[in-house]
Amino acid sequence: MQIVSVSSLKGGVGKSSVTLGLASAALQEGVPTLVVDLDPHADATTGLGVRARHGHDVGEVLARPRRGALEKVLMASSWAVQEGRDSKALDVAPGSARSSRFDRSDYRDKDLGRLERALAGTAGYELVLVDCPPTLSALTRTAWAASDKVLSVAEPSLFSVAGTKRTMTAIAQFEQSRTWAVPAAGVVVNKVRHSSAEHRHRLDELAELFGPLLVDPVLPDLPVWQQAQGAAWPIHRWPGGEARDLAGRYTALLRGLLGRSA
Ligand SMILES: Nc1ncnc2c1ncn2[C@@H]1O[C@H](COP(=O)(O)OP(=O)(O)OP(=O)(O)O)[C@@H](O)[C@H]1O
Ligand SMILES: [Mg+2]
């Protein structure tokens, strides 16, 4: 089971979108996947066509992170249900505002093990994707502590390049200061417009700063993504050439993550 956090200390860059795109690719490829929605705004949960039942959400799991606590809140994504897939094809640990009480800057180190503990009893998934809030809070660190890999999402813009630097520095510091190691990090570049000189300049800058950590391919800025998300529909099933392009890129990202050849 590979646990991947999708993270960025800057808001709105596409963390939830990358989570959803990878989940869509995983469903297409038949990779049993669990999405854990740590963001109190629960956008990934909404995008997967799920709504948390009261008391059955990530906030509850974090409050009582016993073995088996996660299983009790899991729901099948409507994407998998529509396709008539078996259980565990694509499941969601739904987010809700209740997890915001863990979204704080003062915390004890031992609190950061809550998700790791809850995940320990979870079996049957090849991939776990954790969608994080855009802050360096206890919630984000809780995700990192449970993860094998952190994907940091960046846009080709000045503020996002700066935000990515902050994120990568924070991950490095987290590794040094903790008993939990985060062995791998990568930078996914989203919302790219190759026609924009500014974007091309920022892409070069990201390549210079992060070199081999930059994940290939980059993800283009395509309005079709917002349409598919608005319909809570997987990008791999959305019609048209642009959706196919985006879907193919997410499949390539997924295969890279899982170490599978193209
Ligand atoms: N490649 C893309 N092309 C077009 N629109 C995109 C793309 N990626 C994301 N978006 C849009 O940008 C907006 C922000 O994306 P998203 O919610 O995924 O970001 P986020 O980093 O999760 O935000 P937050 O910090 O609020 O959690 C959404 O409206 C989403 O549909
Ligand atoms: Mg989000």
XYZ file of C-alpha atoms and ligand atoms in Angstrom:
294
model
C 0.000 0.000 0.000
C 1.515 3.318 -1.051
C 0.379 6.401 0.863
C 0.692 9.697 -1.011
C -0.150 13.134 0.400
C -1.149 15.850 -2.052
C -0.023 19.044 -0.443
C 0.896 22.702 -0.921
C 1.144 25.558 1.500
C -0.580 27.774 -1.041
C -4.334 27.615 -1.599
C -6.137 27.036 -4.878
C -3.208 25.572 -6.830
C -4.996 22.283 -7.538
C -4.377 19.867 -4.647
C -7.923 18.513 -4.687
C -7.893 18.435 -8.495
C -4.687 16.385 -8.550
C -6.167 14.050 -5.927
C -9.295 13.624 -8.080
C -7.317 13.176 -11.307
C -5.133 10.483 -9.745
C -8.219 8.797 -8.253
C -9.847 8.817 -11.702
C -6.718 7.270 -13.247
C -6.570 4.655 -10.493
C -10.188 3.656 -11.098
C -9.501 3.395 -14.823
C -6.377 1.296 -14.234
C -8.054 -0.981 -11.690
C -5.824 0.126 -8.790
C -7.797 -0.270 -5.522
C -7.615 3.200 -3.999
C -8.668 5.032 -0.866
C -8.949 8.823 -0.777
C -8.574 10.359 2.684
C -9.943 13.889 2.730
C -8.106 15.813 5.430
C -9.223 19.230 4.245
C -12.103 20.586 6.382
C -13.559 22.074 3.165
C -13.979 18.508 1.859
C -13.686 19.418 -1.845
C -12.265 16.013 -2.826
C -15.171 14.321 -1.039
C -17.654 16.430 -3.002
C -15.794 15.760 -6.260
C -16.008 12.010 -5.615
C -19.780 12.265 -5.237
C -19.807 11.541 -1.515
C -21.277 13.313 1.503
C -20.179 12.423 5.018
C -22.845 11.025 7.313
C -22.874 12.741 10.668
C -20.193 11.264 12.902
C -18.721 9.222 10.052
C -15.906 11.379 8.791
C -12.181 11.973 9.030
C -12.684 14.267 12.050
C -14.137 11.307 13.948
C -11.240 9.058 12.902
C -8.662 11.606 14.052
C -10.471 12.078 17.353
C -10.347 8.311 18.059
C -7.658 6.859 15.819
C -8.051 3.251 16.904
C -7.356 0.314 14.651
C -10.367 -0.138 12.419
C -11.651 3.417 13.004
C -11.134 4.298 9.358
C -13.136 1.325 8.033
C -16.179 2.542 9.930
C -16.365 5.830 8.019
C -15.469 4.642 4.506
C -17.882 5.186 1.640
C -17.686 4.037 -1.969
C -17.180 6.902 -4.413
C -20.187 7.419 -6.679
C -17.708 6.988 -9.585
C -17.126 3.349 -8.633
C -20.788 2.743 -7.799
C -21.888 3.988 -11.246
C -19.440 1.610 -12.862
C -20.673 -1.282 -10.732
C -17.169 -1.912 -9.399
C -16.493 -4.194 -6.450
C -15.985 -2.678 -3.022
C -12.562 -1.094 -2.448
C -12.291 -0.022 -6.114
C -12.413 3.622 -5.033
C -13.384 4.495 -1.463
C -13.412 7.762 0.425
C -12.782 8.644 4.046
C -14.990 11.740 3.833
C -13.830 15.122 5.014
C -15.939 17.566 6.966
C -15.601 20.761 8.969
C -15.124 18.577 12.038
C -11.492 17.934 11.139
C -10.814 21.678 11.476
C -10.289 21.248 15.200
C -7.043 19.454 14.304
C -6.056 22.235 11.922
C -3.988 24.103 14.476
C -0.436 25.308 14.779
C 0.044 24.219 18.409
C 0.181 20.451 18.737
C 2.107 17.714 20.460
C 4.354 15.579 18.316
C 2.561 12.420 19.326
C -0.726 13.797 17.945
C 0.763 13.676 14.464
C 0.589 9.883 14.440
C -3.219 9.792 14.426
C -3.736 9.112 10.716
C -0.830 6.673 10.589
C -2.414 4.741 13.443
C -5.847 4.726 11.844
C -4.394 3.570 8.509
C -2.431 0.745 10.126
C -5.479 -1.515 10.243
C -6.530 -0.771 6.665
C -6.050 -3.441 4.030
C -7.050 -4.069 0.440
C -5.864 -0.829 -1.150
C -2.850 -0.425 -3.367
C -2.906 3.363 -3.140
C -4.008 5.867 -0.505
C -4.290 9.520 -1.579
C -4.491 12.131 1.174
C -5.857 15.545 0.159
C -4.419 18.189 2.482
C -5.481 21.703 3.507
C -3.333 24.612 2.249
C -1.692 25.305 5.611
C 1.311 23.987 7.495
C -0.926 22.915 10.325
C -1.132 19.798 12.432
C -3.465 18.313 9.796
C -0.920 18.627 7.008
C 1.843 17.261 9.234
C -0.441 14.400 10.265
C -0.755 13.516 6.571
C 3.004 13.751 5.980
C 3.711 11.560 9.005
C 1.525 8.812 7.521
C 2.876 9.115 3.964
C 5.450 7.359 1.826
C 5.487 10.285 -0.560
C 4.407 13.934 -0.638
C 3.342 15.467 -3.923
C 3.551 19.237 -3.769
C 1.329 20.977 -6.320
C 2.630 24.179 -7.949
C 1.354 26.651 -10.513
C 3.721 28.419 -12.911
C 3.359 31.758 -11.096
C 5.665 33.791 -8.885
C 3.671 33.302 -5.689
C 3.274 29.606 -6.285
C 7.001 29.139 -6.933
C 7.603 30.852 -3.592
C 4.915 28.676 -1.970
C 6.531 25.538 -3.388
C 9.905 26.567 -1.971
C 8.230 26.973 1.429
C 6.547 23.595 1.095
C 9.732 21.746 0.134
C 11.691 23.441 2.937
C 8.958 22.491 5.401
C 9.046 18.854 4.215
C 12.841 18.744 4.598
C 12.627 20.248 8.101
C 9.840 17.843 8.991
C 12.036 14.912 7.969
C 14.965 16.157 10.034
C 12.946 16.879 13.142
C 10.863 13.740 13.287
C 11.045 10.057 13.877
C 8.713 9.556 10.920
C 10.582 9.928 7.671
C 8.926 11.197 4.521
C 11.172 9.366 2.061
C 10.132 11.022 -1.171
C 8.764 14.287 -2.449
C 7.802 15.444 -5.904
C 6.478 18.653 -7.458
C 3.497 18.451 -9.832
C 3.015 21.547 -11.980
C -0.636 22.357 -12.676
C -2.614 24.921 -14.703
C 0.125 25.331 -17.297
C -0.466 27.501 -20.381
C 2.429 26.963 -22.758
C 1.259 29.983 -24.798
C 2.101 32.245 -21.852
C 5.657 33.609 -21.743
C 5.304 34.104 -17.976
C 4.329 30.460 -17.537
C 7.280 29.279 -19.645
C 9.594 31.455 -17.547
C 8.174 30.062 -14.275
C 8.422 26.497 -15.606
C 12.134 27.064 -16.270
C 12.478 28.504 -12.789
C 10.738 25.484 -11.225
C 13.012 23.147 -13.211
C 16.072 25.039 -11.995
C 14.912 24.982 -8.375
C 13.578 21.447 -8.122
C 15.284 19.603 -11.014
C 14.634 15.872 -10.722
C 11.865 16.401 -8.177
C 9.639 17.880 -10.914
C 7.141 15.258 -11.977
C 6.456 14.626 -15.642
C 4.070 15.392 -17.337
C 2.849 18.851 -16.342
C -0.915 19.459 -16.268
C -2.431 22.035 -18.629
C -4.961 24.691 -17.641
C -8.168 23.382 -19.227
C -11.707 24.620 -18.439
C -13.003 21.100 -19.099
C -11.526 20.126 -15.717
C -13.917 22.493 -13.943
C -16.877 21.113 -15.907
C -16.032 17.508 -14.979
C -15.517 18.472 -11.338
C -18.798 20.429 -11.312
C -20.575 17.254 -12.378
C -18.609 15.138 -9.832
C -17.470 13.020 -12.767
C -14.094 11.326 -13.338
C -12.002 13.044 -15.988
C -11.338 9.655 -17.626
C -15.042 9.372 -18.483
C -15.598 12.979 -19.582
C -16.077 13.342 -23.355
C -13.817 15.234 -25.748
C -10.190 15.608 -26.711
C -9.177 17.991 -23.899
C -10.500 15.636 -21.236
C -8.680 12.765 -22.963
C -5.432 14.752 -22.914
C -5.791 15.558 -19.207
C -6.831 11.983 -18.378
C -3.800 10.586 -20.218
C -1.502 12.855 -18.216
C -3.039 11.721 -14.938
C -2.633 8.095 -15.982
C 1.058 8.794 -16.685
C 1.415 10.491 -13.263
C -0.236 7.528 -11.562
C 1.985 5.004 -13.338
C 5.042 7.031 -12.346
C 3.878 7.069 -8.710
C 3.340 3.322 -8.683
C 6.583 2.664 -10.526
C 4.772 1.112 -13.493
C 6.006 1.549 -17.025
C 3.908 3.557 -19.493
N -5.585 22.016 -14.677
C -6.630 22.794 -14.400
N -7.286 23.443 -15.390
C -8.346 24.247 -15.110
N -8.813 24.480 -13.877
C -8.199 23.868 -12.849
C -7.082 22.999 -13.052
N -6.680 22.540 -11.841
C -7.513 23.080 -10.939
N -8.424 23.880 -11.537
C -9.480 24.671 -10.877
O -8.841 25.571 -9.957
C -9.649 25.699 -8.783
C -8.806 25.352 -7.566
O -8.449 23.971 -7.667
P -8.456 23.020 -6.388
O -9.685 23.208 -5.590
O -8.119 21.665 -6.866
O -7.212 23.636 -5.598
P -6.750 23.341 -4.109
O -5.284 23.552 -4.073
O -7.262 22.030 -3.664
O -7.503 24.493 -3.314
P -7.612 24.660 -1.705
O -6.301 25.247 -1.275
O -8.772 25.581 -1.529
O -7.837 23.291 -1.148
C -10.859 24.794 -8.979
O -11.922 25.573 -9.453
C -10.405 23.806 -10.036
O -11.484 23.328 -10.823
Mg -8.400 21.503 -1.988
